PDB file of C-alpha atoms in Angstrom:
ATOM      1  CA  MET A   1     112.223 114.938  97.905  1.00 51.00           C
ATOM      2  CA  ASP A   2     108.549 114.191  98.677  1.00 62.00           C
ATOM      3  CA  ASP A   3     107.413 110.697  99.676  1.00 66.00           C
ATOM      4  CA  SER A   4     105.804 109.814  96.338  1.00 72.00           C
ATOM      5  CA  ARG A   5     108.963 110.682  94.406  1.00 77.00           C
ATOM      6  CA  PHE A   6     111.102 108.807  96.903  1.00 72.00           C
ATOM      7  CA  LEU A   7     108.899 105.712  96.542  1.00 74.00           C
ATOM      8  CA  ILE A   8     109.596 105.812  92.806  1.00 79.00           C
ATOM      9  CA  THR A   9     113.315 106.047  93.588  1.00 78.00           C
ATOM     10  CA  ILE A  10     113.045 103.006  95.864  1.00 79.00           C
ATOM     11  CA  LEU A  11     111.124 101.058  93.217  1.00 79.00           C
ATOM     12  CA  ASN A  12     113.702 101.857  90.545  1.00 79.00           C
ATOM     13  CA  SER A  13     116.525 100.757  92.844  1.00 80.00           C
ATOM     14  CA  LEU A  14     114.903  97.404  93.729  1.00 84.00           C
ATOM     15  CA  ASP A  15     116.828  94.460  92.342  1.00 86.00           C
ATOM     16  CA  PHE A  16     116.833  90.661  92.594  1.00 87.00           C
ATOM     17  CA  THR A  17     119.892  88.434  92.360  1.00 86.00           C
ATOM     18  CA  TYR A  18     119.135  84.735  91.927  1.00 87.00           C
ATOM     19  CA  PHE A  19     121.907  82.365  92.982  1.00 87.00           C
ATOM     20  CA  ARG A  20     120.400  78.895  92.926  1.00 86.00           C
ATOM     21  CA  GLY A  21     117.379  76.820  93.843  1.00 90.00           C
ATOM     22  CA  ASN A  22     116.562  73.165  94.279  1.00 91.00           C
ATOM     23  CA  THR A  23     114.740  70.530  96.286  1.00 92.00           C
ATOM     24  CA  THR A  24     116.913  68.722  98.833  1.00 89.00           C
ATOM     25  CA  ARG A  25     116.044  65.622 100.842  1.00 89.00           C
ATOM     26  CA  PHE A  26     117.832  64.912 104.116  1.00 84.00           C
ATOM     27  CA  ASP A  27     117.565  61.201 104.935  1.00 80.00           C
ATOM     28  CA  VAL A  28     119.687  60.875 108.054  1.00 70.00           C
ATOM     29  CA  LYS A  29     118.323  62.166 111.347  1.00 71.00           C
ATOM     30  CA  GLN A  30     120.900  64.673 112.583  1.00 80.00           C
ATOM     31  CA  SER A  31     121.674  68.370 113.027  1.00 83.00           C
ATOM     32  CA  HIS A  32     122.680  70.658 110.178  1.00 83.00           C
ATOM     33  CA  SER A  33     124.365  74.061 110.627  1.00 85.00           C
ATOM     34  CA  PHE A  34     124.213  76.801 107.997  1.00 86.00           C
ATOM     35  CA  ASP A  35     125.693  80.250 107.451  1.00 85.00           C
ATOM     36  CA  GLN A  36     125.367  81.524 103.897  1.00 84.00           C
ATOM     37  CA  PRO A  37     125.902  84.916 102.227  1.00 88.00           C
ATOM     38  CA  PHE A  38     122.471  84.589 100.602  1.00 89.00           C
ATOM     39  CA  THR A  39     118.880  84.926 101.705  1.00 93.00           C
ATOM     40  CA  LEU A  40     117.104  81.576 102.056  1.00 94.00           C
ATOM     41  CA  ILE A  41     113.400  81.321 101.223  1.00 95.00           C
ATOM     42  CA  SER A  42     112.043  77.786 101.408  1.00 95.00           C
ATOM     43  CA  GLN A  43     109.179  75.458 102.222  1.00 96.00           C
ATOM     44  CA  ILE A  44     109.708  72.445 104.465  1.00 94.00           C
ATOM     45  CA  THR A  45     107.847  69.209 103.717  1.00 91.00           C
ATOM     46  CA  ASP A  46     107.954  65.576 104.848  1.00 85.00           C
ATOM     47  CA  GLY A  47     109.005  65.958 108.439  1.00 82.00           C
ATOM     48  CA  PRO A  48     108.994  68.384 111.378  1.00 91.00           C
ATOM     49  CA  LEU A  49     112.216  69.968 112.583  1.00 92.00           C
ATOM     50  CA  LEU A  50     113.573  72.436 115.119  1.00 94.00           C
ATOM     51  CA  LEU A  51     115.113  75.683 113.894  1.00 94.00           C
ATOM     52  CA  HIS A  52     117.652  77.378 116.165  1.00 95.00           C
ATOM     53  CA  ILE A  53     118.610  80.927 115.205  1.00 94.00           C
ATOM     54  CA  GLY A  54     120.039  83.561 117.481  1.00 87.00           C
ATOM     55  CA  ASN A  55     118.808  82.837 120.987  1.00 90.00           C
ATOM     56  CA  ALA A  56     115.442  81.463 119.832  1.00 94.00           C
ATOM     57  CA  SER A  57     114.117  78.074 118.734  1.00 95.00           C
ATOM     58  CA  TYR A  58     111.105  77.291 116.549  1.00 95.00           C
ATOM     59  CA  LYS A  59     109.333  74.070 115.694  1.00 95.00           C
ATOM     60  CA  VAL A  60     108.665  73.887 111.958  1.00 95.00           C
ATOM     61  CA  GLU A  61     105.833  71.643 110.808  1.00 94.00           C
ATOM     62  CA  PRO A  62     105.515  70.192 107.290  1.00 94.00           C
ATOM     63  CA  GLY A  63     104.129  72.790 104.903  1.00 95.00           C
ATOM     64  CA  GLN A  64     105.499  75.815 106.720  1.00 96.00           C
ATOM     65  CA  GLY A  65     107.984  78.200 105.137  1.00 96.00           C
ATOM     66  CA  LEU A  66     111.353  79.559 106.233  1.00 96.00           C
ATOM     67  CA  ILE A  67     112.676  83.059 105.512  1.00 96.00           C
ATOM     68  CA  ILE A  68     116.280  83.445 106.681  1.00 94.00           C
ATOM     69  CA  PRO A  69     118.118  86.681 105.758  1.00 92.00           C
ATOM     70  CA  SER A  70     121.700  86.416 104.548  1.00 89.00           C
ATOM     71  CA  ASN A  71     124.643  85.954 106.930  1.00 87.00           C
ATOM     72  CA  ASN A  72     122.520  84.522 109.741  1.00 88.00           C
ATOM     73  CA  LYS A  73     123.907  81.446 111.457  1.00 88.00           C
ATOM     74  CA  TYR A  74     121.226  78.852 112.110  1.00 92.00           C
ATOM     75  CA  GLU A  75     120.899  75.178 112.955  1.00 91.00           C
ATOM     76  CA  ILE A  76     118.278  72.616 112.029  1.00 91.00           C
ATOM     77  CA  ASN A  77     117.601  69.596 114.252  1.00 91.00           C
ATOM     78  CA  MET A  78     115.692  66.829 112.514  1.00 89.00           C
ATOM     79  CA  LEU A  79     112.853  65.289 114.526  1.00 88.00           C
ATOM     80  CA  GLU A  80     112.108  62.506 112.015  1.00 87.00           C
ATOM     81  CA  PRO A  81     114.376  60.350 109.819  1.00 85.00           C
ATOM     82  CA  GLN A  82     113.894  62.702 106.851  1.00 85.00           C
ATOM     83  CA  PHE A  83     112.733  66.109 105.727  1.00 87.00           C
ATOM     84  CA  VAL A  84     112.541  67.843 102.362  1.00 90.00           C
ATOM     85  CA  THR A  85     113.236  71.504 101.674  1.00 92.00           C
ATOM     86  CA  HIS A  86     112.215  73.334  98.494  1.00 94.00           C
ATOM     87  CA  TRP A  87     114.612  76.271  98.592  1.00 94.00           C
ATOM     88  CA  LEU A  88     115.860  79.368  96.828  1.00 93.00           C
ATOM     89  CA  ASN A  89     119.011  81.368  97.517  1.00 92.00           C
ATOM     90  CA  LEU A  90     118.651  84.979  96.397  1.00 91.00           C
ATOM     91  CA  ASP A  91     119.264  88.560  97.376  1.00 88.00           C
ATOM     92  CA  ILE A  92     116.772  91.433  97.280  1.00 89.00           C
ATOM     93  CA  THR A  93     118.594  94.755  97.357  1.00 87.00           C
ATOM     94  CA  LEU A  94     117.901  98.485  97.370  1.00 83.00           C
ATOM     95  CA  PHE A  95     120.184 101.185  95.954  1.00 77.00           C
ATOM     96  CA  GLY A  96     122.542  98.559  94.577  1.00 74.00           C
ATOM     97  CA  HIS A  97     124.074  97.522  97.895  1.00 75.00           C
ATOM     98  CA  PHE A  98     121.626  97.135 100.768  1.00 81.00           C
ATOM     99  CA  GLN A  99     119.635  94.082 101.715  1.00 85.00           C
ATOM    100  CA  LEU A 100     115.878  94.589 101.885  1.00 88.00           C
ATOM    101  CA  PHE A 101     116.031  92.711 105.198  1.00 89.00           C
ATOM    102  CA  ASP A 102     118.055  95.573 106.676  1.00 85.00           C
ATOM    103  CA  PHE A 103     114.812  97.577 106.598  1.00 85.00           C
ATOM    104  CA  ILE A 104     112.147  95.007 107.493  1.00 89.00           C
ATOM    105  CA  GLU A 105     111.462  92.490 110.241  1.00 91.00           C
ATOM    106  CA  THR A 106     110.304  89.148 108.885  1.00 92.00           C
ATOM    107  CA  PRO A 107     109.309  86.008 110.810  1.00 94.00           C
ATOM    108  CA  TYR A 108     111.753  83.153 110.299  1.00 96.00           C
ATOM    109  CA  VAL A 109     108.881  80.647 110.179  1.00 96.00           C
ATOM    110  CA  THR A 110     105.678  81.264 108.209  1.00 96.00           C
ATOM    111  CA  SER A 111     102.205  79.726 108.184  1.00 96.00           C
ATOM    112  CA  ARG A 112     101.374  76.743 105.976  1.00 96.00           C
ATOM    113  CA  ASP A 113      99.415  78.974 103.580  1.00 96.00           C
ATOM    114  CA  VAL A 114     102.434  81.213 103.075  1.00 96.00           C
ATOM    115  CA  GLY A 115     104.668  78.130 102.907  1.00 96.00           C
ATOM    116  CA  ASN A 116     102.519  76.619 100.151  1.00 96.00           C
ATOM    117  CA  ASN A 117     102.813  79.817  98.099  1.00 96.00           C
ATOM    118  CA  ILE A 118     106.583  79.847  98.623  1.00 96.00           C
ATOM    119  CA  GLY A 119     106.787  76.202  97.549  1.00 96.00           C
ATOM    120  CA  ARG A 120     104.752  76.846  94.403  1.00 96.00           C
ATOM    121  CA  LEU A 121     106.863  79.847  93.371  1.00 96.00           C
ATOM    122  CA  GLN A 122     110.090  77.999  94.187  1.00 95.00           C
ATOM    123  CA  ALA A 123     109.070  75.146  91.905  1.00 94.00           C
ATOM    124  CA  GLU A 124     108.151  77.530  89.078  1.00 94.00           C
ATOM    125  CA  ILE A 125     111.318  79.630  89.391  1.00 94.00           C
ATOM    126  CA  THR A 126     113.577  76.569  89.609  1.00 92.00           C
ATOM    127  CA  ALA A 127     111.909  74.964  86.582  1.00 91.00           C
ATOM    128  CA  LEU A 128     112.303  78.158  84.548  1.00 90.00           C
ATOM    129  CA  MET A 129     115.954  78.578  85.540  1.00 89.00           C
ATOM    130  CA  ASN A 130     116.720  74.962  84.597  1.00 85.00           C
ATOM    131  CA  THR A 131     115.098  75.192  81.152  1.00 81.00           C
ATOM    132  CA  ASP A 132     117.329  76.146  78.238  1.00 78.00           C
ATOM    133  CA  PRO A 133     115.672  78.790  76.017  1.00 67.00           C
ATOM    134  CA  ILE A 134     115.202  77.953  72.339  1.00 68.00           C
ATOM    135  CA  ASP A 135     116.259  81.375  71.064  1.00 70.00           C
ATOM    136  CA  ALA A 136     116.727  84.998  72.129  1.00 67.00           C
ATOM    137  CA  SER A 137     113.018  85.795  72.187  1.00 71.00           C
ATOM    138  CA  THR A 138     112.157  82.839  74.430  1.00 77.00           C
ATOM    139  CA  SER A 139     115.111  83.765  76.654  1.00 82.00           C
ATOM    140  CA  LEU A 140     113.666  87.242  77.154  1.00 85.00           C
ATOM    141  CA  TYR A 141     110.219  85.773  77.816  1.00 87.00           C
ATOM    142  CA  LYS A 142     111.692  83.366  80.399  1.00 87.00           C
ATOM    143  CA  THR A 143     113.491  86.251  82.084  1.00 87.00           C
ATOM    144  CA  ALA A 144     110.212  88.156  82.355  1.00 90.00           C
ATOM    145  CA  GLN A 145     108.498  85.093  83.830  1.00 92.00           C
ATOM    146  CA  VAL A 146     111.203  84.679  86.475  1.00 91.00           C
ATOM    147  CA  LYS A 147     111.073  88.393  87.332  1.00 91.00           C
ATOM    148  CA  GLN A 148     107.300  88.259  87.734  1.00 94.00           C
ATOM    149  CA  ARG A 149     107.588  85.345  90.156  1.00 94.00           C
ATOM    150  CA  MET A 150     110.359  87.110  92.055  1.00 93.00           C
ATOM    151  CA  PHE A 151     108.021  90.057  92.592  1.00 93.00           C
ATOM    152  CA  ALA A 152     105.294  87.632  93.717  1.00 95.00           C
ATOM    153  CA  LEU A 153     107.778  86.174  96.207  1.00 94.00           C
ATOM    154  CA  LEU A 154     108.647  89.681  97.395  1.00 93.00           C
ATOM    155  CA  GLU A 155     104.947  90.403  97.871  1.00 93.00           C
ATOM    156  CA  ILE A 156     104.649  87.311 100.070  1.00 94.00           C
ATOM    157  CA  VAL A 157     107.670  88.342 102.157  1.00 93.00           C
ATOM    158  CA  LEU A 158     106.345  91.873 102.643  1.00 92.00           C
ATOM    159  CA  SER A 159     102.866  90.597 103.525  1.00 94.00           C
ATOM    160  CA  VAL A 160     104.264  88.912 106.651  1.00 94.00           C
ATOM    161  CA  SER A 161     106.818  91.636 107.483  1.00 93.00           C
ATOM    162  CA  ARG A 162     106.808  95.008 109.122  1.00 89.00           C
ATOM    163  CA  TYR A 163     109.080  97.969 108.588  1.00 84.00           C
ATOM    164  CA  LYS A 164     111.739  98.543 111.209  1.00 80.00           C
ATOM    165  CA  ILE A 165     111.391 101.802 113.107  1.00 68.00           C
ATOM    166  CA  GLY A 166     113.117 104.537 111.148  1.00 71.00           C
ATOM    167  CA  SER A 167     113.662 102.376 108.061  1.00 73.00           C
ATOM    168  CA  PHE A 168     112.209 104.956 105.676  1.00 71.00           C
ATOM    169  CA  GLU A 169     114.586 107.592 107.049  1.00 76.00           C
ATOM    170  CA  ASP A 170     117.456 105.081 106.780  1.00 76.00           C
ATOM    171  CA  MET A 171     116.666 104.588 103.089  1.00 79.00           C
ATOM    172  CA  ARG A 172     117.079 108.324 102.544  1.00 78.00           C
ATOM    173  CA  LYS A 173     120.467 108.197 104.270  1.00 78.00           C
ATOM    174  CA  PHE A 174     121.571 105.317 102.096  1.00 80.00           C
ATOM    175  CA  GLN A 175     120.495 107.174  98.972  1.00 81.00           C
ATOM    176  CA  ARG A 176     122.401 110.302 100.015  1.00 86.00           C
ATOM    177  CA  PHE A 177     125.609 108.312 100.541  1.00 89.00           C
ATOM    178  CA  GLN A 178     125.175 106.158  97.434  1.00 87.00           C
ATOM    179  CA  PRO A 179     128.182 107.684  95.590  1.00 90.00           C
ATOM    180  CA  VAL A 180     130.331 106.568  98.520  1.00 93.00           C
ATOM    181  CA  PHE A 181     128.908 103.038  98.532  1.00 90.00           C
ATOM    182  CA  ASP A 182     129.300 102.770  94.743  1.00 89.00           C
ATOM    183  CA  TYR A 183     132.940 103.832  95.004  1.00 94.00           C
ATOM    184  CA  ILE A 184     133.682 101.376  97.820  1.00 93.00           C
ATOM    185  CA  GLU A 185     132.149  98.456  95.931  1.00 91.00           C
ATOM    186  CA  LYS A 186     134.110  99.251  92.763  1.00 92.00           C
ATOM    187  CA  HIS A 187     137.419  99.682  94.606  1.00 94.00           C
ATOM    188  CA  LEU A 188     137.413  96.897  97.223  1.00 93.00           C
ATOM    189  CA  ALA A 189     140.499  95.433  95.528  1.00 93.00           C
ATOM    190  CA  GLU A 190     142.392  98.660  96.225  1.00 92.00           C
ATOM    191  CA  LYS A 191     143.477 100.672  99.241  1.00 92.00           C
ATOM    192  CA  ILE A 192     140.510 102.969  99.916  1.00 94.00           C
ATOM    193  CA  LYS A 193     141.207 106.334 101.533  1.00 94.00           C
ATOM    194  CA  VAL A 194     138.601 108.092 103.638  1.00 95.00           C
ATOM    195  CA  THR A 195     139.830 111.406 102.175  1.00 95.00           C
ATOM    196  CA  ARG A 196     138.653 110.235  98.739  1.00 95.00           C
ATOM    197  CA  LEU A 197     135.238 109.246 100.126  1.00 95.00           C
ATOM    198  CA  ALA A 198     134.899 112.676 101.737  1.00 95.00           C
ATOM    199  CA  GLU A 199     135.664 114.331  98.387  1.00 95.00           C
ATOM    200  CA  LEU A 200     132.762 112.432  96.800  1.00 94.00           C
ATOM    201  CA  MET A 201     130.420 114.081  99.326  1.00 94.00           C
ATOM    202  CA  TYR A 202     132.100 117.508  99.074  1.00 94.00           C
ATOM    203  CA  LEU A 203     132.900 117.373 102.791  1.00 93.00           C
ATOM    204  CA  SER A 204     136.045 117.703 104.856  1.00 95.00           C
ATOM    205  CA  THR A 205     137.441 114.389 106.059  1.00 95.00           C
ATOM    206  CA  SER A 206     136.513 115.057 109.677  1.00 94.00           C
ATOM    207  CA  HIS A 207     132.986 116.230 108.788  1.00 94.00           C
ATOM    208  CA  PHE A 208     132.447 113.230 106.497  1.00 94.00           C
ATOM    209  CA  HIS A 209     133.661 110.813 109.187  1.00 94.00           C
ATOM    210  CA  LYS A 210     131.292 112.365 111.735  1.00 93.00           C
ATOM    211  CA  GLU A 211     128.250 112.352 109.413  1.00 91.00           C
ATOM    212  CA  PHE A 212     128.897 108.794 108.255  1.00 92.00           C
ATOM    213  CA  LYS A 213     129.189 107.471 111.799  1.00 91.00           C
ATOM    214  CA  GLN A 214     126.073 109.357 112.912  1.00 88.00           C
ATOM    215  CA  ALA A 215     124.111 107.922 109.986  1.00 85.00           C
ATOM    216  CA  PHE A 216     125.270 104.288 110.143  1.00 84.00           C
ATOM    217  CA  GLN A 217     126.708 103.783 113.666  1.00 85.00           C
ATOM    218  CA  VAL A 218     130.018 102.561 112.232  1.00 90.00           C
ATOM    219  CA  SER A 219     133.073 104.384 110.950  1.00 94.00           C
ATOM    220  CA  PRO A 220     133.832 104.440 107.201  1.00 93.00           C
ATOM    221  CA  MET A 221     136.710 101.989 107.698  1.00 94.00           C
ATOM    222  CA  GLN A 222     134.530  99.622 109.729  1.00 93.00           C
ATOM    223  CA  TYR A 223     131.979  99.689 106.929  1.00 92.00           C
ATOM    224  CA  ILE A 224     134.693  98.976 104.331  1.00 94.00           C
ATOM    225  CA  GLN A 225     135.963  96.016 106.353  1.00 94.00           C
ATOM    226  CA  ALA A 226     132.427  94.652 106.657  1.00 91.00           C
ATOM    227  CA  GLN A 227     131.982  94.897 102.885  1.00 91.00           C
ATOM    228  CA  ARG A 228     135.274  93.082 102.334  1.00 93.00           C
ATOM    229  CA  LEU A 229     134.092  90.285 104.606  1.00 92.00           C
ATOM    230  CA  LYS A 230     130.756  90.014 102.765  1.00 90.00           C
ATOM    231  CA  LYS A 231     132.473  89.865  99.377  1.00 91.00           C
ATOM    232  CA  ALA A 232     134.903  87.230 100.636  1.00 93.00           C
ATOM    233  CA  GLN A 233     131.999  85.110 101.932  1.00 91.00           C
ATOM    234  CA  TYR A 234     130.214  85.456  98.600  1.00 89.00           C
ATOM    235  CA  LEU A 235     133.328  84.453  96.625  1.00 92.00           C
ATOM    236  CA  LEU A 236     133.985  81.490  98.911  1.00 91.00           C
ATOM    237  CA  ALA A 237     130.390  80.313  98.411  1.00 87.00           C
ATOM    238  CA  THR A 238     130.112  80.813  94.658  1.00 86.00           C
ATOM    239  CA  THR A 239     133.592  80.298  93.161  1.00 89.00           C
ATOM    240  CA  ASP A 240     136.586  77.962  93.298  1.00 91.00           C
ATOM    241  CA  LEU A 241     139.067  80.830  93.485  1.00 93.00           C
ATOM    242  CA  THR A 242     142.169  80.286  95.606  1.00 94.00           C
ATOM    243  CA  MET A 243     142.650  82.142  98.871  1.00 95.00           C
ATOM    244  CA  GLY A 244     145.268  84.295  97.159  1.00 94.00           C
ATOM    245  CA  GLU A 245     142.891  85.220  94.343  1.00 95.00           C
ATOM    246  CA  ILE A 246     140.117  86.129  96.780  1.00 95.00           C
ATOM    247  CA  ALA A 247     142.620  88.126  98.824  1.00 94.00           C
ATOM    248  CA  ASN A 248     143.534  90.183  95.745  1.00 95.00           C
ATOM    249  CA  LEU A 249     139.871  90.915  94.997  1.00 95.00           C
ATOM    250  CA  ILE A 250     139.245  92.439  98.416  1.00 94.00           C
ATOM    251  CA  GLY A 251     142.410  94.497  98.789  1.00 93.00           C
ATOM    252  CA  TYR A 252     145.065  92.119 100.145  1.00 93.00           C
ATOM    253  CA  ASP A 253     148.309  91.318  98.327  1.00 91.00           C
ATOM    254  CA  HIS A 254     148.669  87.821  99.747  1.00 92.00           C
ATOM    255  CA  ALA A 255     146.572  85.010 101.193  1.00 93.00           C
ATOM    256  CA  PHE A 256     147.979  85.117 104.743  1.00 94.00           C
ATOM    257  CA  PRO A 257     146.834  88.639 105.711  1.00 93.00           C
ATOM    258  CA  PHE A 258     143.448  87.878 104.122  1.00 94.00           C
ATOM    259  CA  ILE A 259     143.097  84.677 106.181  1.00 94.00           C
ATOM    260  CA  ARG A 260     144.058  86.590 109.327  1.00 94.00           C
ATOM    261  CA  PHE A 261     141.534  89.347 108.481  1.00 94.00           C
ATOM    262  CA  PHE A 262     138.732  86.830 107.789  1.00 93.00           C
ATOM    263  CA  LYS A 263     139.379  84.980 111.037  1.00 92.00           C
ATOM    264  CA  SER A 264     139.427  88.220 113.055  1.00 93.00           C
ATOM    265  CA  MET A 265     136.115  89.339 111.526  1.00 90.00           C
ATOM    266  CA  TYR A 266     134.261  86.032 111.318  1.00 89.00           C
ATOM    267  CA  GLY A 267     135.762  83.883 114.071  1.00 87.00           C
ATOM    268  CA  SER A 268     137.050  81.016 111.928  1.00 87.00           C
ATOM    269  CA  SER A 269     139.241  80.639 108.862  1.00 92.00           C
ATOM    270  CA  PRO A 270     137.924  81.072 105.300  1.00 92.00           C
ATOM    271  CA  GLY A 271     138.837  77.443 104.627  1.00 91.00           C
ATOM    272  CA  LYS A 272     136.589  76.228 107.447  1.00 89.00           C
ATOM    273  CA  TYR A 273     133.831  78.598 106.305  1.00 89.00           C
ATOM    274  CA  LYS A 274     133.965  77.222 102.750  1.00 88.00           C
ATOM    275  CA  LYS A 275     134.058  73.612 103.912  1.00 85.00           C
ATOM    276  CA  ALA A 276     130.928  74.128 106.051  1.00 79.00           C
ATOM    277  CA  LEU A 277     128.874  75.609 103.212  1.00 79.00           C
ATOM    278  CA  PRO A 278     126.072  73.325 101.965  1.00 68.00           C
ATOM    279  CA  ARG A 279     126.417  72.180  98.364  1.00 61.00           C
ATOM    280  CA  PRO A 280     123.464  72.363  95.958  1.00 53.00           C
TER     281      PRO A 280
END
């Protein structure tokens, strides 16, 4: 497939998932830790703060923006008695499963100009999402307005990002294995056999295992486990399902083996993870 045709394929696969958005004021000077299964895009106002993520720290001045990809642990230390964040939680995906941020490198902290544009779009998107449409036609119009602003937000993110080395080639790999990823996502509640995944690619089990690991640096079963963890984190963050119900949705018959799996993958129990999640 030539590059122009593949760019069309990428464009057609691009999708936005909006989870929530709001403006939050923190009035007590303290530290706040976050780890969410969503991307955070926000503007900080009314107070400087320190952002700690990975092994790095950044001072964030009022007006600057934050872009934090999903499943990144970070901590905010307040430097003044209050700060305000105008935030959106969303996902931007390619080929139905893969985070855009898997392919690009984006600064965690942006300039004030970029932050102001993020703040403006956040306010517009949040206002649109919180307005009840009058009828079906206005609902469709509102949807188009939100989508347009999502693309404007994507343009801002890409304007301050750079492609990771080999990302274009990685996209081709993801597209080739898309039947496998589609099958895994649809069958996470079941016992998934690598032999079935190999059949989808018309390969022997050993050949499929080798090609998959060469392409993605993990085995098929390691990838499946990672997807189960991501879905569990998403369900913990967005639903009030019991541990047993979440366990059933990711392939476990009972809560206890799910809790043991989550703790082995994440480092703490799903109950502690859910309790630590910020509430809108």
